[in-house]
Amino acid sequence: QVQLVESGGGLVQPGGSLRLSCAASGSIFSINVMGWYRQAPGKERELVAAITSGGSRNYADSVKGRFTCSRDNAKNTVYLQMNSLKPEDTAVYYCKAVRVVTPVGNYDYWGQGTQVTVSS
């Protein structure tokens, strides 16, 4: 069984920074893509950033230049450094691991979500 555990959310003032972490645990051979999605109240879940095992990154236009996604393949962990936060970044942030290779097959997994609130 594979689990994703997120940490690092919280309340921050506009212009502030937060760093999210997501660690995957279990019987894992490799993870193709790890990334972050977010869902604000009344809105659909959207991709924020993703990174492949080779280090290729993809960002939503709304966060380019402010957020940085990185990963430690040895630790099966993905990070999201969020700078210059805006109130519109307020959402529940979810970690996703895509094509996780395990002894019983390849699957996608989601984390439980962590709340990020940007407010003065």
PDB file of C-alpha atoms in Angstrom:
ATOM      1  CA  GLN A   1       0.000   0.000   0.000  1.00  0.00           C
ATOM      2  CA  VAL A   2       1.336   3.404  -0.991  1.00  0.00           C
ATOM      3  CA  GLN A   3       0.569   6.520   1.022  1.00  0.00           C
ATOM      4  CA  LEU A   4       1.260  10.181   0.332  1.00  0.00           C
ATOM      5  CA  VAL A   5       1.657  12.400   3.378  1.00  0.00           C
ATOM      6  CA  GLU A   6       1.654  16.165   2.923  1.00  0.00           C
ATOM      7  CA  SER A   7       2.876  18.822   5.318  1.00  0.00           C
ATOM      8  CA  GLY A   8       3.657  22.528   5.413  1.00  0.00           C
ATOM      9  CA  GLY A   9       0.326  24.226   4.887  1.00  0.00           C
ATOM     10  CA  GLY A  10      -0.972  27.027   7.053  1.00  0.00           C
ATOM     11  CA  LEU A  11      -1.911  30.683   7.285  1.00  0.00           C
ATOM     12  CA  VAL A  12       0.364  33.298   5.751  1.00  0.00           C
ATOM     13  CA  GLN A  13       0.065  36.983   4.949  1.00  0.00           C
ATOM     14  CA  PRO A  14       0.033  38.219   1.354  1.00  0.00           C
ATOM     15  CA  GLY A  15       3.580  38.386   0.028  1.00  0.00           C
ATOM     16  CA  GLY A  16       4.721  35.645   2.365  1.00  0.00           C
ATOM     17  CA  SER A  17       6.125  32.197   1.668  1.00  0.00           C
ATOM     18  CA  LEU A  18       5.322  28.592   2.480  1.00  0.00           C
ATOM     19  CA  ARG A  19       6.955  25.300   1.605  1.00  0.00           C
ATOM     20  CA  LEU A  20       4.868  22.197   1.114  1.00  0.00           C
ATOM     21  CA  SER A  21       6.274  18.687   1.294  1.00  0.00           C
ATOM     22  CA  CYS A  22       4.800  15.373   0.181  1.00  0.00           C
ATOM     23  CA  ALA A  23       6.430  12.065   1.000  1.00  0.00           C
ATOM     24  CA  ALA A  24       5.386   8.808  -0.626  1.00  0.00           C
ATOM     25  CA  SER A  25       5.857   5.644   1.400  1.00  0.00           C
ATOM     26  CA  GLY A  26       5.286   1.948   0.778  1.00  0.00           C
ATOM     27  CA  SER A  27       6.578  -0.608  -1.706  1.00  0.00           C
ATOM     28  CA  ILE A  28       7.696   1.745  -4.462  1.00  0.00           C
ATOM     29  CA  PHE A  29      10.111   0.989  -7.266  1.00  0.00           C
ATOM     30  CA  SER A  30       9.773   4.349  -8.976  1.00  0.00           C
ATOM     31  CA  ILE A  31       7.428   7.295  -9.496  1.00  0.00           C
ATOM     32  CA  ASN A  32       7.064   8.828 -12.946  1.00  0.00           C
ATOM     33  CA  VAL A  33       5.567  12.212 -12.103  1.00  0.00           C
ATOM     34  CA  MET A  34       4.921  13.961  -8.796  1.00  0.00           C
ATOM     35  CA  GLY A  35       2.961  17.138  -8.578  1.00  0.00           C
ATOM     36  CA  TRP A  36       0.648  19.502  -6.802  1.00  0.00           C
ATOM     37  CA  TYR A  37      -2.963  20.388  -7.479  1.00  0.00           C
ATOM     38  CA  ARG A  38      -5.184  22.827  -5.630  1.00  0.00           C
ATOM     39  CA  GLN A  39      -8.883  23.292  -5.138  1.00  0.00           C
ATOM     40  CA  ALA A  40     -10.467  26.489  -3.908  1.00  0.00           C
ATOM     41  CA  PRO A  41     -14.052  26.590  -2.588  1.00  0.00           C
ATOM     42  CA  GLY A  42     -16.523  26.398  -5.453  1.00  0.00           C
ATOM     43  CA  LYS A  43     -13.831  25.752  -8.040  1.00  0.00           C
ATOM     44  CA  GLU A  44     -12.487  22.708  -9.818  1.00  0.00           C
ATOM     45  CA  ARG A  45      -9.216  21.103  -8.857  1.00  0.00           C
ATOM     46  CA  GLU A  46      -6.393  22.481 -10.980  1.00  0.00           C
ATOM     47  CA  LEU A  47      -2.796  21.579 -11.659  1.00  0.00           C
ATOM     48  CA  VAL A  48      -0.311  23.869  -9.937  1.00  0.00           C
ATOM     49  CA  ALA A  49       3.023  22.244 -10.735  1.00  0.00           C
ATOM     50  CA  ALA A  50       4.468  18.875 -11.663  1.00  0.00           C
ATOM     51  CA  ILE A  51       7.914  17.364 -12.042  1.00  0.00           C
ATOM     52  CA  THR A  52       9.075  14.183 -13.739  1.00  0.00           C
ATOM     53  CA  SER A  53      11.661  11.780 -12.359  1.00  0.00           C
ATOM     54  CA  GLY A  54      14.106  13.341 -14.812  1.00  0.00           C
ATOM     55  CA  GLY A  55      13.481  16.844 -13.499  1.00  0.00           C
ATOM     56  CA  SER A  56      11.247  18.314 -16.205  1.00  0.00           C
ATOM     57  CA  ARG A  57       8.807  20.786 -14.693  1.00  0.00           C
ATOM     58  CA  ASN A  58       5.419  22.154 -15.658  1.00  0.00           C
ATOM     59  CA  TYR A  59       3.683  25.100 -13.967  1.00  0.00           C
ATOM     60  CA  ALA A  60       0.298  26.749 -14.136  1.00  0.00           C
ATOM     61  CA  ASP A  61       0.571  30.229 -15.650  1.00  0.00           C
ATOM     62  CA  SER A  62      -0.808  31.754 -12.461  1.00  0.00           C
ATOM     63  CA  VAL A  63       2.162  30.560 -10.375  1.00  0.00           C
ATOM     64  CA  LYS A  64       5.063  30.852 -12.811  1.00  0.00           C
ATOM     65  CA  GLY A  65       7.882  32.892 -11.325  1.00  0.00           C
ATOM     66  CA  ARG A  66       6.500  32.538  -7.792  1.00  0.00           C
ATOM     67  CA  PHE A  67       6.345  28.783  -7.116  1.00  0.00           C
ATOM     68  CA  THR A  68       9.116  26.219  -7.499  1.00  0.00           C
ATOM     69  CA  CYS A  69       8.520  22.479  -7.613  1.00  0.00           C
ATOM     70  CA  SER A  70      11.366  20.099  -6.782  1.00  0.00           C
ATOM     71  CA  ARG A  71      11.769  16.465  -5.783  1.00  0.00           C
ATOM     72  CA  ASP A  72      14.135  14.065  -4.097  1.00  0.00           C
ATOM     73  CA  ASN A  73      13.846  10.771  -5.976  1.00  0.00           C
ATOM     74  CA  ALA A  74      15.783   8.866  -3.316  1.00  0.00           C
ATOM     75  CA  LYS A  75      13.222   9.945  -0.705  1.00  0.00           C
ATOM     76  CA  ASN A  76      10.159   9.789  -3.006  1.00  0.00           C
ATOM     77  CA  THR A  77       9.398  13.310  -1.863  1.00  0.00           C
ATOM     78  CA  VAL A  78       8.155  16.341  -3.772  1.00  0.00           C
ATOM     79  CA  TYR A  79       8.291  19.932  -2.579  1.00  0.00           C
ATOM     80  CA  LEU A  80       6.498  23.125  -3.501  1.00  0.00           C
ATOM     81  CA  GLN A  81       8.182  26.376  -2.535  1.00  0.00           C
ATOM     82  CA  MET A  82       5.590  29.127  -2.705  1.00  0.00           C
ATOM     83  CA  ASN A  83       6.764  32.737  -2.655  1.00  0.00           C
ATOM     84  CA  SER A  84       4.957  36.045  -3.099  1.00  0.00           C
ATOM     85  CA  LEU A  85       1.708  34.407  -2.071  1.00  0.00           C
ATOM     86  CA  LYS A  86      -1.560  36.064  -2.998  1.00  0.00           C
ATOM     87  CA  PRO A  87      -5.044  35.709  -1.513  1.00  0.00           C
ATOM     88  CA  GLU A  88      -6.103  33.912  -4.693  1.00  0.00           C
ATOM     89  CA  ASP A  89      -3.605  31.149  -3.860  1.00  0.00           C
ATOM     90  CA  THR A  90      -5.850  30.152  -0.968  1.00  0.00           C
ATOM     91  CA  ALA A  91      -6.949  26.555  -1.484  1.00  0.00           C
ATOM     92  CA  VAL A  92      -6.514  22.989  -0.361  1.00  0.00           C
ATOM     93  CA  TYR A  93      -3.323  21.723  -1.964  1.00  0.00           C
ATOM     94  CA  TYR A  94      -3.138  18.063  -2.961  1.00  0.00           C
ATOM     95  CA  CYS A  95      -0.101  16.027  -3.823  1.00  0.00           C
ATOM     96  CA  LYS A  96      -0.365  13.493  -6.645  1.00  0.00           C
ATOM     97  CA  ALA A  97       1.982  10.698  -7.656  1.00  0.00           C
ATOM     98  CA  VAL A  98       1.473   9.490 -11.218  1.00  0.00           C
ATOM     99  CA  ARG A  99       2.401   6.019 -12.452  1.00  0.00           C
ATOM    100  CA  VAL A 100       3.829   4.709  -9.206  1.00  0.00           C
ATOM    101  CA  VAL A 101       5.554   1.418 -10.013  1.00  0.00           C
ATOM    102  CA  THR A 102       4.907  -1.145  -7.259  1.00  0.00           C
ATOM    103  CA  PRO A 103       5.310  -4.944  -6.975  1.00  0.00           C
ATOM    104  CA  VAL A 104       1.604  -5.378  -7.826  1.00  0.00           C
ATOM    105  CA  GLY A 105       1.257  -2.873 -10.637  1.00  0.00           C
ATOM    106  CA  ASN A 106       1.347   0.775 -11.623  1.00  0.00           C
ATOM    107  CA  TYR A 107      -1.067   3.185 -10.008  1.00  0.00           C
ATOM    108  CA  ASP A 108      -1.758   6.845  -9.350  1.00  0.00           C
ATOM    109  CA  TYR A 109      -2.140   8.132  -5.793  1.00  0.00           C
ATOM    110  CA  TRP A 110      -3.412  11.286  -4.089  1.00  0.00           C
ATOM    111  CA  GLY A 111      -2.495  12.832  -0.774  1.00  0.00           C
ATOM    112  CA  GLN A 112      -5.084  13.900   1.775  1.00  0.00           C
ATOM    113  CA  GLY A 113      -4.652  17.621   1.114  1.00  0.00           C
ATOM    114  CA  THR A 114      -3.266  20.498   3.132  1.00  0.00           C
ATOM    115  CA  GLN A 115      -4.917  23.887   3.599  1.00  0.00           C
ATOM    116  CA  VAL A 116      -3.098  27.031   2.483  1.00  0.00           C
ATOM    117  CA  THR A 117      -4.709  30.318   3.480  1.00  0.00           C
ATOM    118  CA  VAL A 118      -3.309  33.660   2.361  1.00  0.00           C
ATOM    119  CA  SER A 119      -4.880  36.479   4.312  1.00  0.00           C
ATOM    120  CA  SER A 120      -3.984  39.580   6.276  1.00  0.00           C
TER     121      SER A 120
END
